[in-house]
Every structure is written in structure tokens, then in C-alpha cells.
């Protein structure tokens, strides 16, 4: 395995031991459980998470400072939630000194760039106490999700209970028990274009990153990456927050994560290269080379 | 404004995480203070907010002055009247081309300084002085204010209004390593400063519209929200995940675009964030 | 015969200014002109046609040391024009922001003036950046006080330098209970430090008051007991915060304000005839340098009741607390006395602040072009902004900023001092010169009146 999984100190399969969290969590409830633990222990004094808004399945970032608020953020909403937009405000009118933030790999990149190059993020860099990344193959504009659910899956968005991408399919579960699966080739056209130059699948820059891939249903694959992440993770384990299984002993295991990560990076690297000859002697911008 | 022609020698940078090791070198280094670099603060038409930001490194400012940099010029903080030779000039403010003293001073700065850093939106992009149009007594002819880069070559940009104490600090530390460090440290400093140098080459215009021109229009936006967080006048909201700029609030400081991970993202530096942040922290203890 | 000395640029304050001094044979100032030579960015003029929301954000950027005053005076003059009352909790957070900024500003000013002063009991001047004790502990305390001020300001105001949270109609965001608690804790810590710092500064100042001379450029220069005395009046609109045309009893009266142009007030053409290469640092301007304050000055001369006035900490204490110490030392002392007032005011405002209260007026009127004004007590004194807003756009905008009020007063206060200590007199006003860009045209009659009064 190469660099596609980033640096990590530990990779493990895990699930929260809190039944309440698992009721509505997307996978093993890792994100909500760590934040809950960190909040209760005073490791963070709030977390930027994404919760429901006034339109069905449209996410809205907010700052959760209580477990009650945190519980509202459980589950994945497969469309854009600009979580990083709160990263400065959290230190201002919310007065946080130790911020938790969850986000996709690109959002973790944004957080780290913000810490190293805080152009407009005064006094934020040293206040990031816990950055949790979630795996991500792609994301969608809201309208895409609407069309996928309402046109392709023939369900009203309001009556959807859960959405999921896994086992090569886009799954839509209805409130009344219906299950629709769409092949991923249908979803591709609906993806957000910015995802096509994305070179990170498993949130390489998070303190802890997690996703469903690699672990059995209801469980999550977890990478513990940084000193901070390691510290919090070991304390949470010691406190009995998680059940764990060695990643080597679960199916489909790390190999699948690696495979998907490589596929994503290879495909998108190609897109990045093709952009260099997009026009006639005219390139599209390449953010990995220069801001010009 | 921008040249998009293909440059065949430029290949996308592979995703590698080898900087972390190098960054640690900076920490292990026992005597970082061979000799200090000479830094000056040159005040053009700015508000001194940039300088306040520099001073807002609080205890860290004292450490910088103890160990890494001598403040050899700066009308507000230091008692020096005329621009001396220096390693790094931190220039704040834009240049009024109807004011001869200002024009002379910026040229002199270029002659006297090895590295010129444009600090803040005014120096980089004009910021609010882009709206100036003269007509105010007692100098109604003071009409035209240009970003520093329109009159002299600028080496490094620190956009934002006010620019942040932490970015100013990072650039000062990196400038120190570049000029006084060992090979590995110089390497890291070069890599760190590269995008800020490229921003200087990119041009002297900035505005919230850049998010549209160079990110969304280029198919690069992924809706992270950094731009909205960065804006110092709350001109940016996210509508269904994408930025909307209230152009009648934007002051043209350039923070949003520079903060956007899709304006630049240098894997070779940012991947090593843990080591670099620790090293900078360590250096300022 | 009198000679002309020029010190250009002056140092250790904000912005560009210079001193043109007519001195007698003994080097005593007969007439001093202190003037801004900062290019005029013309914010009052560029404001016309822009939205009432954007203009205060631009006005904030006139000065990075009292940006809070410019933001709030800007916004409140707009609110004065559109007749918009803001919710109580928004007002309380604005007061917190105001005092937090003044706290940091006083502390910063301490750094700027300390090099003029002696460690009590010694003939050693203070270099605030030296790592040696006892100075280092003082520098650290100053930086911590600044950090406390800036951090409270950042929470209440959104940003530490140019605040982003205040807006026409109130604020964008209320502070949460957690944020309130944090500000409260910081203010409590600050109070202890502010007491210590105030005591230290008062000791340094009282020591200086007793000295007969100070060293400048290797020479012992006598210090007159009346250093910085003037017989102009004082002006202040409020002990801590501000007043506007929406108040029942406004603390400032636009009818009493007039303006003259530098042409009528400053010296005309002249030539430097005395130079001192040993003056720190780099010497004064060489003999033969042409000077022309009335052409070079970048600000106008605002008058209250037809005469220049002093604004700032001493003016506030004279108006509201019967303070009576005069001159440069008195001015410095007044500033130190404000240290703890800021923190008490923050604590009281936070006690009253309700985090679940409304912070934005609804609806926000768009204005019919009526005149509004707000006089904010900035760290350096009264900062008056006047505005007319119609349909959400600015028709007219004026900024009568503190340093502009002080330029002529300070110029007069130079008389009688040895020219070598002129910069010390200037620094007692804590000038922030880049904001001082105001000037308007007045009608002939008023101009003649003003001229006469000054002569
Ligand atoms: C767009 C997207 C694509 C994904 N693709 C994959 C994939 O290809 N493979 C894979 O293994 N996992 C993927 N995931 C991650 C997966 O769906 C779960 O979010 C993850 O496993 C965490 O589950 P959990 O039970 O631990 O978290 P929970 O305890 O259920 O908490 C979920 C957390 O995710 C946050 N969140 C929800 N929606 C968003 C959003 N749109 N943007 C940012 N944060 C959000 C919430 O704030 C909440 O804190 C994707 C997630 C998203 C948002
Ligand atoms: S694919 Fe990449 S760019 Fe798109 S949302 Fe996921 S992490 Fe972000
Ligand atoms: S960039 Fe902002 S802080 Fe700096 S001088 Fe300009 S207005 Fe002031
Ligand atoms: S900062 Fe994020 S949301 Fe803003 S333009 Fe860049 S990618 Fe898009
Ligand atoms: S939108 Fe905001 S951050 Fe971007 S240039 Fe304008 S003022 Fe600066």
C-alpha cells in the first residue's frame, strides 16, 4: 500500500457502545461518539457539525455545544455542507477555545491549510482541538440529490429515512420500508464538479478519520492519524466508548479501502492532468501547482 | 488578467507526505540564533492595522525580536526616521502616486530590502483604497492609490484585512529560516513561501469575484466554506453550498481567494502540518 | 531672531506627520505647527453613493488603532440618519467592544511612549523591547493586557482589528453564554493587571514630573514645568461610549462646530534655518529644506465654539470627573486612569447582557436623507461622524476624527518648550495620524470669525 491512505498510527474497525447514538448514526456512530466524549471530558468546548435545515435532506452547518445538539447531526446528508464556514465564528460569538470539526477530506484540507496559512482566520489555528474526517468518494449539489431521489428512485425527498453509498450502489431507504438501489453510473453525472480534482479519499489530514468502507454493516473503519487523535482515541477506548475489532479480521477489510482510494486518486489525477490541455493551448487552473 | 496557456514543464505534484520528517529538523536544531535578520515595517497609505496585527503576536512578538529579527525600521514602533538597508521589508498600505514622498519611499524600499513582503490587502491589492477617487480637501488631488506591486517587484504576499498575526508570524519565521537556516530549513521555507510568492506574481487585483472567476468558473469549488470564514466583512454566504459574494460589501482584501484550498494547495507543505505547527510553536517559546 | 527647525517624519505614533517649529535663540518654541502628511484617501468622498452598510466598514479602515470608534461612529451616524433604534443587547455588546479596544489602545500607547521615560531612580531610559528586567515583565504585562482587550473585542466584535460584527441596525451575531463567560473571565484577569500597570505608569510619570532635564541626542534638555500647557478648551461627548442625535440629551452639538482650512491656520512658506544632525535618529531636516505647512497639511482645522479644543482622555476626565492636571504629564496621567474604567464598564455591561436577547432591529429603515451624527469617545478623543442616508445609500459623510481636533491644540501646546522635546508633547496626544483626513469648505463669514479667534 502506498500513500493513498495517508499517515496513520492505527487503523481499526469500531462501533459506538451508545445505543442512542447508533439509532440514527450513519455507520458505527464514530463521529458523534468521539465528539460526545470530547465534549463531556472538556477536550473540546463545541463541535462544528452538520445538521438538518428547513428543507428535507439539505444540511446546515452549526456549532453544537451540548450532547443534545450533537445528536441532531447524526447521519450523512449527501450534499454540500460548508462546515468550515463556521470555523472562525466558533471562536468569536461562540467563544470557543477548543473546536471540534467534522468534514469531508477536502474540508480537512481546508482546515489544515487554514492552520498553516491563516489568511483570514486570525486566532483560529491553535484552537482546532479535534478534526474528524469522513471518507468521501464524491459529493453532490442539493438539486442532484433531489433528482436522484425523486426522479431515479421515485421517492419523495421528505419520506426518505436514510441514504447510503456502499457496495457499488446508491441506496435510498424510505420511511415505510422501501429500499431502492441505483447503480453508481447513474449518479456520476450529478456529482459536484469540484470533486473531480480531489486527491484524497480517507481524509488523510484529519486527526481521526472514519467511514463505512472496509468494515461490516453498522461498523466503521477508523484511522487514527495524529498525536492529538491518538491521545483522544486511546482515552475514549479506555472510557469504554467503542467496541473494536482488528481491521485485519473484518471483511471486506483494508484492502477494499486501499483499492477505492487508489481508484479515486488515479481517476482524479487524470482529470487534473487533462485540465492542463483542456482548451487549445489553454489550461484550466491547477490548484496543486499555483494560485495563478 | 491571467495567462492560462499550457506550461509543459509543470506537472501536478504527487500526494506525498515526506515533509513531516523535515519539519521536525527545525525543532531539533539547538542554536537557532546564529544572527538575527533585519526587518523593517514600511508604512504607505495604510491604517496601521497590519502593524497592530504583527504586534498581536503578543508574547510571540517579544520572542521574535529577542531571537530572530531586529526591527530596524518602523515609524510607529521604532525610533528610526529614514529607511535603512534590511533583509525583509514588511510594507503596509498602497501608494498614492500623487504624493512624491510615498513614491520615492516605496522605490527606496525596493532598493534597500532583499525581500519585499506586501502585508495586508492594501499593499497587495489596494483594498479600500481601490475606491478612493480624490476630491477631498486639503489634498483633493490625492486620487490614485496603487498596490505596491504596480510600482515595484514584490516578492511575497500576505493578503487579508487585517492580515492575521499568525500568518505574518509564519512568514517572518520562514524568512528567517530561508536566510539563516540550514539546508533542510531553507528547503522547507522555500516550499512554504512559494504559494505566497506566486500570489505576488498573480497580480494586484483581488475581490470576492475571484471565487467565481478562478474557483467556481474553473470547476474547482467543493463547498468547504473557507472563503466565507475568511471574509473580514461578512460579504460571503453559502447558498446551497456555493459562495455568494455581496459585492457591495466586499472591500477587495483578497483573503477569501487566498484562503480557498482550491486557490492553492501545496501537498508538499500542508501534509506536514503537524510537524510544522509544532516547530513554529517551539520556535516561539 | 527666530529660526525654523523641521522634524520629519515624527516617530512612535501611528501614521505620517511632521513638526515645523519656529524657535528663538535659546531653542524655545515660539510657534509650532504639527501637521499630518499622510496622503488623503478621501473616505468622506468615496463614501458618496455607496451603501450605508459598506461605508462604516470602509471607514473602519481609516485607522487600525481606533477602528472600533470609526466603525461604531460610522454605523451610528447612519442609524442616526435613518432613525433606527437598536436593541439593548446589541448596544451592550457595542459598549464591551468599545472598552476592549480602548484597553488595548492604552497598553499599546504605553509601549510607544516608554522610550521617552526613565526607570524611576535612574538615568536609564526605558527600551520596552529589552529582555532585561524589570522592563521585560512590564512588556509582557502590556502584551497580555492588549491580548485581553483584543480577545474580548474579537468575541464581541467578530474581529480584533476591524470589527465585522457591528452593522447598521445592531449586530450580526449575539454572543452565547459561553462567550459571555469567557469575556467576563478575561475582564476579571485584566482588572488585576490593569491596576498593576496603571500604578507602574503613574510611578514612571511622577518620576518624570520631578526631573529637571531629559537627555535627547546626547544633550541634557531642560524640562519646563509647564510642558504641553495650552489654554484651549476641552470637548467630550460621553465618559465612555458615545452620543448621537437619537439621544434625549445629546452630548455634542453640530451647531457649535465649524472648520477652517490649513491655509488660514498654518504657517506659510519658509526654509529650515536650524538643523541638528545629532537629534535622534538621523537628525532634523537639513538647513535650506523648504517647508510650507499650509500647503502640505493633509487635514483641516475643526473648531468647537470657534476655537480649537483638546479631545481625549483628559478632556473626558475634565468634563465628567473634575480632573485638573495640565500639560503633557497630566494628559498621560489621565490616560492611565482610564485603564481600569474600561474593565469595570465591560464587567457591568456583561452583567446586564442577555445572550438570548435580540441584536438586530427589525425593520431597518432605509433613510430619507435626514442628517444623523454620532460622537464616539475613541481612545484619542471624540470621533464625530455625520451622515445622510437615502434609500440605503449614503448622500453625505463627514468624519471629524480625534487627531484632527487635536492637531491645532497640540500645535499651540508646543509653545514655550525646547524644540528637542516637541515630539514628547505630540506623543502625549497619542496621535493616530492616518485617520486625520478631514476638511470641509465653510462659508466666508464663518472663516473670518474663526481666523480672528485664533489670532
Ligand atoms: C458526501 C459524503 C460522501 C461520503 N462517501 C463515503 C464513501 O465513499 N465511503 C465511506 O466509507 N464513507 C463515506 N462517507 C462517510 C459516511 O457516510 C459517514 O458519514 C461516516 O462513516 C460517519 O459515520 P458515523 O456513523 O461515524 O457518523 P455519525 O455519528 O452518523 O455522524 C455523521 C457526521 O457526519 C456529518 N455530516 C453529515 N453530512 C455531512 C456533509 N454533507 N458534509 C460534512 N459533514 C457531514 C455530521 O455532522 C455528523 O457529525 C461519506 C460522507 C459524505 C458526507
Ligand atoms: S470528493 Fe473530495 S472534493 Fe468532493 S466532497 Fe469529497 S472530499 Fe470534497
Ligand atoms: S490591509 Fe486592512 S489593516 Fe492593513 S492597512 Fe489596509 S485597511 Fe489597514
Ligand atoms: S473556499 Fe471552499 S467554498 Fe469557497 S470557493 Fe473555495 S472551495 Fe468553494
Ligand atoms: S469577499 Fe471578503 S474576503 Fe473576499 S476580497 Fe472581498 S472583502 Fe475580502
CSV table of N, CA, C and O in Angstrom, one decimal, chain A residues 188-259:
chain,number,residue,atom,x,y,z
A,188,UNK,N,-23.1,9.5,-11.4
A,188,UNK,CA,-21.9,10.2,-11.8
A,188,UNK,C,-22.1,11.6,-12.3
A,188,UNK,O,-21.5,12.5,-12.0
A,189,UNK,N,-23.1,11.6,-13.2
A,189,UNK,CA,-23.3,12.9,-13.9
A,189,UNK,C,-23.8,14.0,-12.9
A,189,UNK,O,-23.6,15.2,-13.1
A,190,UNK,N,-24.3,13.6,-11.7
A,190,UNK,CA,-24.9,14.5,-10.7
A,190,UNK,C,-23.8,15.0,-9.8
A,190,UNK,O,-24.1,15.9,-8.9
A,191,UNK,N,-22.6,14.5,-9.9
A,191,UNK,CA,-21.6,14.9,-8.9
A,191,UNK,C,-21.2,16.3,-9.0
A,191,UNK,O,-21.3,16.9,-10.1
A,192,UNK,N,-20.7,16.8,-7.9
A,192,UNK,CA,-20.2,18.2,-7.9
A,192,UNK,C,-18.9,18.2,-8.6
A,192,UNK,O,-18.0,17.4,-8.4
A,193,UNK,N,-18.7,19.1,-9.6
A,193,UNK,CA,-17.5,19.1,-10.5
A,193,UNK,C,-16.2,19.2,-9.7
A,193,UNK,O,-15.2,18.6,-10.0
A,194,UNK,N,-16.2,20.0,-8.6
A,194,UNK,CA,-15.0,20.2,-7.8
A,194,UNK,C,-14.5,18.9,-7.3
A,194,UNK,O,-13.3,18.8,-6.9
A,195,UNK,N,-15.3,17.9,-7.2
A,195,UNK,CA,-14.8,16.6,-6.6
A,195,UNK,C,-13.9,15.9,-7.6
A,195,UNK,O,-13.2,15.0,-7.2
A,196,UNK,N,-14.0,16.3,-8.9
A,196,UNK,CA,-13.2,15.5,-9.9
A,196,UNK,C,-11.7,15.8,-9.9
A,196,UNK,O,-11.0,15.2,-10.6
A,197,UNK,N,-11.3,16.8,-9.1
A,197,UNK,CA,-9.9,17.0,-8.9
A,197,UNK,C,-9.4,16.7,-7.5
A,197,UNK,O,-8.3,17.0,-7.1
A,198,UNK,N,-10.3,16.0,-6.8
A,198,UNK,CA,-10.0,15.7,-5.4
A,198,UNK,C,-9.1,14.5,-5.2
A,198,UNK,O,-9.3,13.4,-5.8
A,199,UNK,N,-8.0,14.6,-4.5
A,199,UNK,CA,-6.9,13.6,-4.5
A,199,UNK,C,-6.9,12.9,-3.1
A,199,UNK,O,-5.8,12.5,-2.6
A,200,UNK,N,-8.0,12.9,-2.4
A,200,UNK,CA,-7.9,12.4,-1.0
A,200,UNK,C,-9.3,11.6,-0.8
A,200,UNK,O,-10.3,12.2,-1.0
A,201,UNK,N,-9.2,10.4,-0.4
A,201,UNK,CA,-10.4,9.6,-0.1
A,201,UNK,C,-10.7,9.4,1.3
A,201,UNK,O,-11.8,9.5,1.8
A,202,UNK,N,-9.7,9.2,2.1
A,202,UNK,CA,-9.9,8.8,3.5
A,202,UNK,C,-9.4,9.9,4.5
A,202,UNK,O,-9.0,9.6,5.6
A,203,UNK,N,-9.6,11.2,4.1
A,203,UNK,CA,-9.3,12.3,5.0
A,203,UNK,C,-7.9,12.2,5.6
A,203,UNK,O,-7.8,12.1,6.9
A,204,UNK,N,-6.9,12.2,4.8
A,204,UNK,CA,-5.5,12.0,5.2
A,204,UNK,C,-5.1,13.0,6.3
A,204,UNK,O,-4.1,12.8,7.0
A,205,UNK,N,-5.7,14.2,6.3
A,205,UNK,CA,-5.2,15.2,7.1
A,205,UNK,C,-6.0,15.4,8.4
A,205,UNK,O,-5.8,16.3,9.2
A,206,UNK,N,-7.0,14.5,8.7
A,206,UNK,CA,-7.7,14.6,9.9
A,206,UNK,C,-6.9,14.1,11.1
A,206,UNK,O,-5.9,13.5,10.9
A,207,UNK,N,-7.4,14.4,12.3
A,207,UNK,CA,-6.8,13.7,13.5
A,207,UNK,C,-7.3,12.3,13.5
A,207,UNK,O,-6.5,11.4,13.8
A,208,UNK,N,-8.6,12.1,13.3
A,208,UNK,CA,-9.1,10.8,13.2
A,208,UNK,C,-10.0,10.8,12.0
A,208,UNK,O,-10.8,11.7,11.8
A,209,UNK,N,-9.9,9.7,11.1
A,209,UNK,CA,-10.9,9.7,10.0
A,209,UNK,C,-11.6,8.4,10.0
A,209,UNK,O,-11.1,7.4,10.5
A,210,UNK,N,-12.8,8.5,9.5
A,210,UNK,CA,-13.7,7.3,9.5
A,210,UNK,C,-14.7,7.2,8.4
A,210,UNK,O,-15.0,8.3,7.8
A,211,UNK,N,-15.1,6.0,8.1
A,211,UNK,CA,-16.1,5.8,7.0
A,211,UNK,C,-16.5,4.4,7.1
A,211,UNK,O,-16.0,3.6,7.9
A,212,UNK,N,-17.5,4.0,6.3
A,212,UNK,CA,-18.1,2.7,6.4
A,212,UNK,C,-17.2,1.7,5.6
A,212,UNK,O,-17.1,0.5,6.1
A,213,UNK,N,-16.6,2.1,4.6
A,213,UNK,CA,-15.8,1.2,3.7
A,213,UNK,C,-14.8,0.4,4.5
A,213,UNK,O,-14.1,0.9,5.3
A,214,UNK,N,-14.8,-0.9,4.2
A,214,UNK,CA,-13.8,-1.8,4.9
A,214,UNK,C,-14.3,-2.6,6.0
A,214,UNK,O,-13.8,-3.7,6.4
A,215,UNK,N,-15.4,-2.1,6.7
A,215,UNK,CA,-15.9,-2.7,7.8
A,215,UNK,C,-17.3,-3.3,7.5
A,215,UNK,O,-18.0,-2.8,6.6
A,216,UNK,N,-17.8,-4.2,8.4
A,216,UNK,CA,-19.1,-4.8,8.2
A,216,UNK,C,-20.2,-3.7,8.4
A,216,UNK,O,-20.0,-2.7,9.0
A,217,UNK,N,-21.4,-4.0,8.0
A,217,UNK,CA,-22.6,-3.1,8.2
A,217,UNK,C,-22.7,-2.7,9.6
A,217,UNK,O,-22.6,-3.5,10.5
A,218,UNK,N,-22.9,-1.4,9.9
A,218,UNK,CA,-23.1,-1.0,11.2
A,218,UNK,C,-21.8,-0.7,11.9
A,218,UNK,O,-21.7,-0.2,13.1
A,219,UNK,N,-20.7,-1.1,11.3
A,219,UNK,CA,-19.4,-0.8,11.9
A,219,UNK,C,-18.7,0.2,11.0
A,219,UNK,O,-19.1,0.5,9.9
A,220,UNK,N,-17.6,0.8,11.5
A,220,UNK,CA,-16.9,1.8,10.8
A,220,UNK,C,-15.4,1.5,10.7
A,220,UNK,O,-14.9,0.8,11.7
A,221,UNK,N,-14.7,1.9,9.7
A,221,UNK,CA,-13.3,1.8,9.6
A,221,UNK,C,-12.7,3.1,10.2
A,221,UNK,O,-13.2,4.2,9.8
A,222,UNK,N,-11.7,3.0,11.1
A,222,UNK,CA,-11.2,4.2,11.7
A,222,UNK,C,-9.7,4.3,11.5
A,222,UNK,O,-9.0,3.3,11.8
A,223,UNK,N,-9.2,5.5,11.1
A,223,UNK,CA,-7.8,5.8,11.1
A,223,UNK,C,-7.5,6.8,12.2
A,223,UNK,O,-8.1,7.8,12.2
A,224,UNK,N,-6.5,6.4,13.0
A,224,UNK,CA,-6.1,7.4,14.0
A,224,UNK,C,-4.7,8.0,13.5
A,224,UNK,O,-3.8,7.2,13.2
A,225,UNK,N,-4.7,9.3,13.3
A,225,UNK,CA,-3.5,9.8,12.5
A,225,UNK,C,-2.5,10.6,13.2
A,225,UNK,O,-1.3,10.6,12.9
A,226,UNK,N,-3.0,11.5,14.0
A,226,UNK,CA,-2.1,12.5,14.6
A,226,UNK,C,-1.9,12.2,16.1
A,226,UNK,O,-2.6,11.4,16.7
A,227,UNK,N,-1.0,12.9,16.7
A,227,UNK,CA,-0.8,12.8,18.2
A,227,UNK,C,-2.1,13.1,18.9
A,227,UNK,O,-2.5,12.4,19.9
A,228,UNK,N,-2.7,14.2,18.5
A,228,UNK,CA,-4.0,14.6,19.1
A,228,UNK,C,-5.0,13.5,19.0
A,228,UNK,O,-5.7,13.2,20.0
A,229,UNK,N,-5.1,13.0,17.8
A,229,UNK,CA,-6.1,12.0,17.5
A,229,UNK,C,-5.8,10.8,18.4
A,229,UNK,O,-6.7,10.2,19.0
A,230,UNK,N,-4.6,10.4,18.4
A,230,UNK,CA,-4.2,9.2,19.2
A,230,UNK,C,-4.5,9.4,20.7
A,230,UNK,O,-5.1,8.4,21.3
A,231,UNK,N,-4.2,10.5,21.2
A,231,UNK,CA,-4.5,10.8,22.6
A,231,UNK,C,-6.0,10.7,22.9
A,231,UNK,O,-6.4,10.0,23.8
A,232,UNK,N,-6.8,11.3,22.1
A,232,UNK,CA,-8.2,11.3,22.3
A,232,UNK,C,-8.8,9.9,22.1
A,232,UNK,O,-9.6,9.4,22.9
A,233,UNK,N,-8.3,9.2,21.0
A,233,UNK,CA,-8.9,7.9,20.7
A,233,UNK,C,-8.5,6.9,21.9
A,233,UNK,O,-9.4,6.2,22.3
A,234,UNK,N,-7.3,6.9,22.4
A,234,UNK,CA,-7.0,6.0,23.4
A,234,UNK,C,-7.8,6.3,24.7
A,234,UNK,O,-8.2,5.3,25.4
A,235,UNK,N,-8.0,7.5,25.0
A,235,UNK,CA,-8.8,7.9,26.2
A,235,UNK,C,-10.2,7.4,26.0
A,235,UNK,O,-10.8,6.8,26.9
A,236,UNK,N,-10.8,7.6,24.8
A,236,UNK,CA,-12.1,7.2,24.5
A,236,UNK,C,-12.3,5.7,24.6
A,236,UNK,O,-13.3,5.1,25.1
A,237,UNK,N,-11.3,4.9,24.1
A,237,UNK,CA,-11.3,3.5,24.2
A,237,UNK,C,-11.3,3.1,25.7
A,237,UNK,O,-12.1,2.3,26.1
A,238,UNK,N,-10.4,3.7,26.4
A,238,UNK,CA,-10.2,3.4,27.9
A,238,UNK,C,-11.5,3.7,28.6
A,238,UNK,O,-11.9,3.0,29.6
A,239,UNK,N,-12.3,4.7,28.1
A,239,UNK,CA,-13.5,5.0,28.8
A,239,UNK,C,-14.7,4.1,28.3
A,239,UNK,O,-15.8,4.3,28.7
A,240,UNK,N,-14.4,3.2,27.4
A,240,UNK,CA,-15.4,2.3,27.0
A,240,UNK,C,-16.4,2.8,26.0
A,240,UNK,O,-17.5,2.3,25.9
A,241,UNK,N,-15.9,3.8,25.2
A,241,UNK,CA,-16.8,4.4,24.2
A,241,UNK,C,-17.1,3.5,23.0
A,241,UNK,O,-18.1,3.7,22.3
A,242,UNK,N,-16.1,2.7,22.7
A,242,UNK,CA,-16.2,1.9,21.5
A,242,UNK,C,-16.0,0.4,21.7
A,242,UNK,O,-15.2,0.0,22.6
A,243,UNK,N,-16.7,-0.4,20.9
A,243,UNK,CA,-16.3,-1.8,20.7
A,243,UNK,C,-15.3,-1.8,19.5
A,243,UNK,O,-15.6,-1.0,18.5
A,244,UNK,N,-14.3,-2.6,19.5
A,244,UNK,CA,-13.4,-2.6,18.3
A,244,UNK,C,-13.1,-4.0,17.9
A,244,UNK,O,-13.3,-5.0,18.6
A,245,UNK,N,-12.7,-4.1,16.6
A,245,UNK,CA,-12.2,-5.4,16.1
A,245,UNK,C,-11.0,-5.0,15.3
A,245,UNK,O,-11.0,-4.0,14.6
A,246,UNK,N,-10.0,-5.8,15.3
A,246,UNK,CA,-8.8,-5.6,14.5
A,246,UNK,C,-9.2,-5.5,13.0
A,246,UNK,O,-10.0,-6.3,12.6
A,247,UNK,N,-8.7,-4.5,12.3
A,247,UNK,CA,-9.1,-4.4,10.9
A,247,UNK,C,-8.7,-5.6,10.0
A,247,UNK,O,-9.5,-5.9,9.1
A,248,UNK,N,-7.7,-6.3,10.4
A,248,UNK,CA,-7.3,-7.5,9.7
A,248,UNK,C,-8.3,-8.6,9.8
A,248,UNK,O,-8.3,-9.5,8.9
A,249,UNK,N,-9.2,-8.5,10.8
A,249,UNK,CA,-10.1,-9.6,11.0
A,249,UNK,C,-11.5,-9.3,10.4
A,249,UNK,O,-12.4,-10.1,10.6
A,250,UNK,N,-11.7,-8.1,9.8
A,250,UNK,CA,-13.1,-7.9,9.3
A,250,UNK,C,-13.1,-8.0,7.8
A,250,UNK,O,-12.0,-7.8,7.2
A,251,UNK,N,-14.3,-8.2,7.3
A,251,UNK,CA,-14.4,-8.2,5.9
A,251,UNK,C,-15.2,-7.0,5.5
A,251,UNK,O,-16.1,-6.5,6.2
A,252,UNK,N,-15.0,-6.4,4.4
A,252,UNK,CA,-14.0,-6.7,3.4
A,252,UNK,C,-12.6,-6.2,3.7
A,252,UNK,O,-11.7,-6.5,3.0
A,253,UNK,N,-12.4,-5.4,4.7
A,253,UNK,CA,-11.1,-5.1,5.2
A,253,UNK,C,-10.4,-3.9,4.5
A,253,UNK,O,-11.0,-3.3,3.6
A,254,UNK,N,-9.2,-3.7,4.9
A,254,UNK,CA,-8.4,-2.5,4.5
A,254,UNK,C,-8.1,-2.5,3.0
A,254,UNK,O,-8.0,-1.5,2.4
A,255,UNK,N,-8.1,-3.7,2.4
A,255,UNK,CA,-7.7,-3.8,1.0
A,255,UNK,C,-8.7,-3.1,0.2
A,255,UNK,O,-8.3,-2.4,-0.8
A,256,UNK,N,-10.0,-3.2,0.5
A,256,UNK,CA,-11.0,-2.5,-0.3
A,256,UNK,C,-10.9,-1.0,-0.1
A,256,UNK,O,-11.0,-0.2,-1.1
A,257,UNK,N,-10.5,-0.6,1.1
A,257,UNK,CA,-10.3,0.9,1.3
A,257,UNK,C,-9.2,1.4,0.4
A,257,UNK,O,-9.3,2.4,-0.3
A,258,UNK,N,-8.1,0.6,0.4
A,258,UNK,CA,-7.0,1.0,-0.4
A,258,UNK,C,-7.3,1.0,-1.9
A,258,UNK,O,-7.0,1.9,-2.6
A,259,UNK,N,-8.1,0.0,-2.3
A,259,UNK,CA,-8.4,-0.1,-3.7
A,259,UNK,C,-9.3,1.1,-4.1
A,259,UNK,O,-9.0,1.7,-5.2
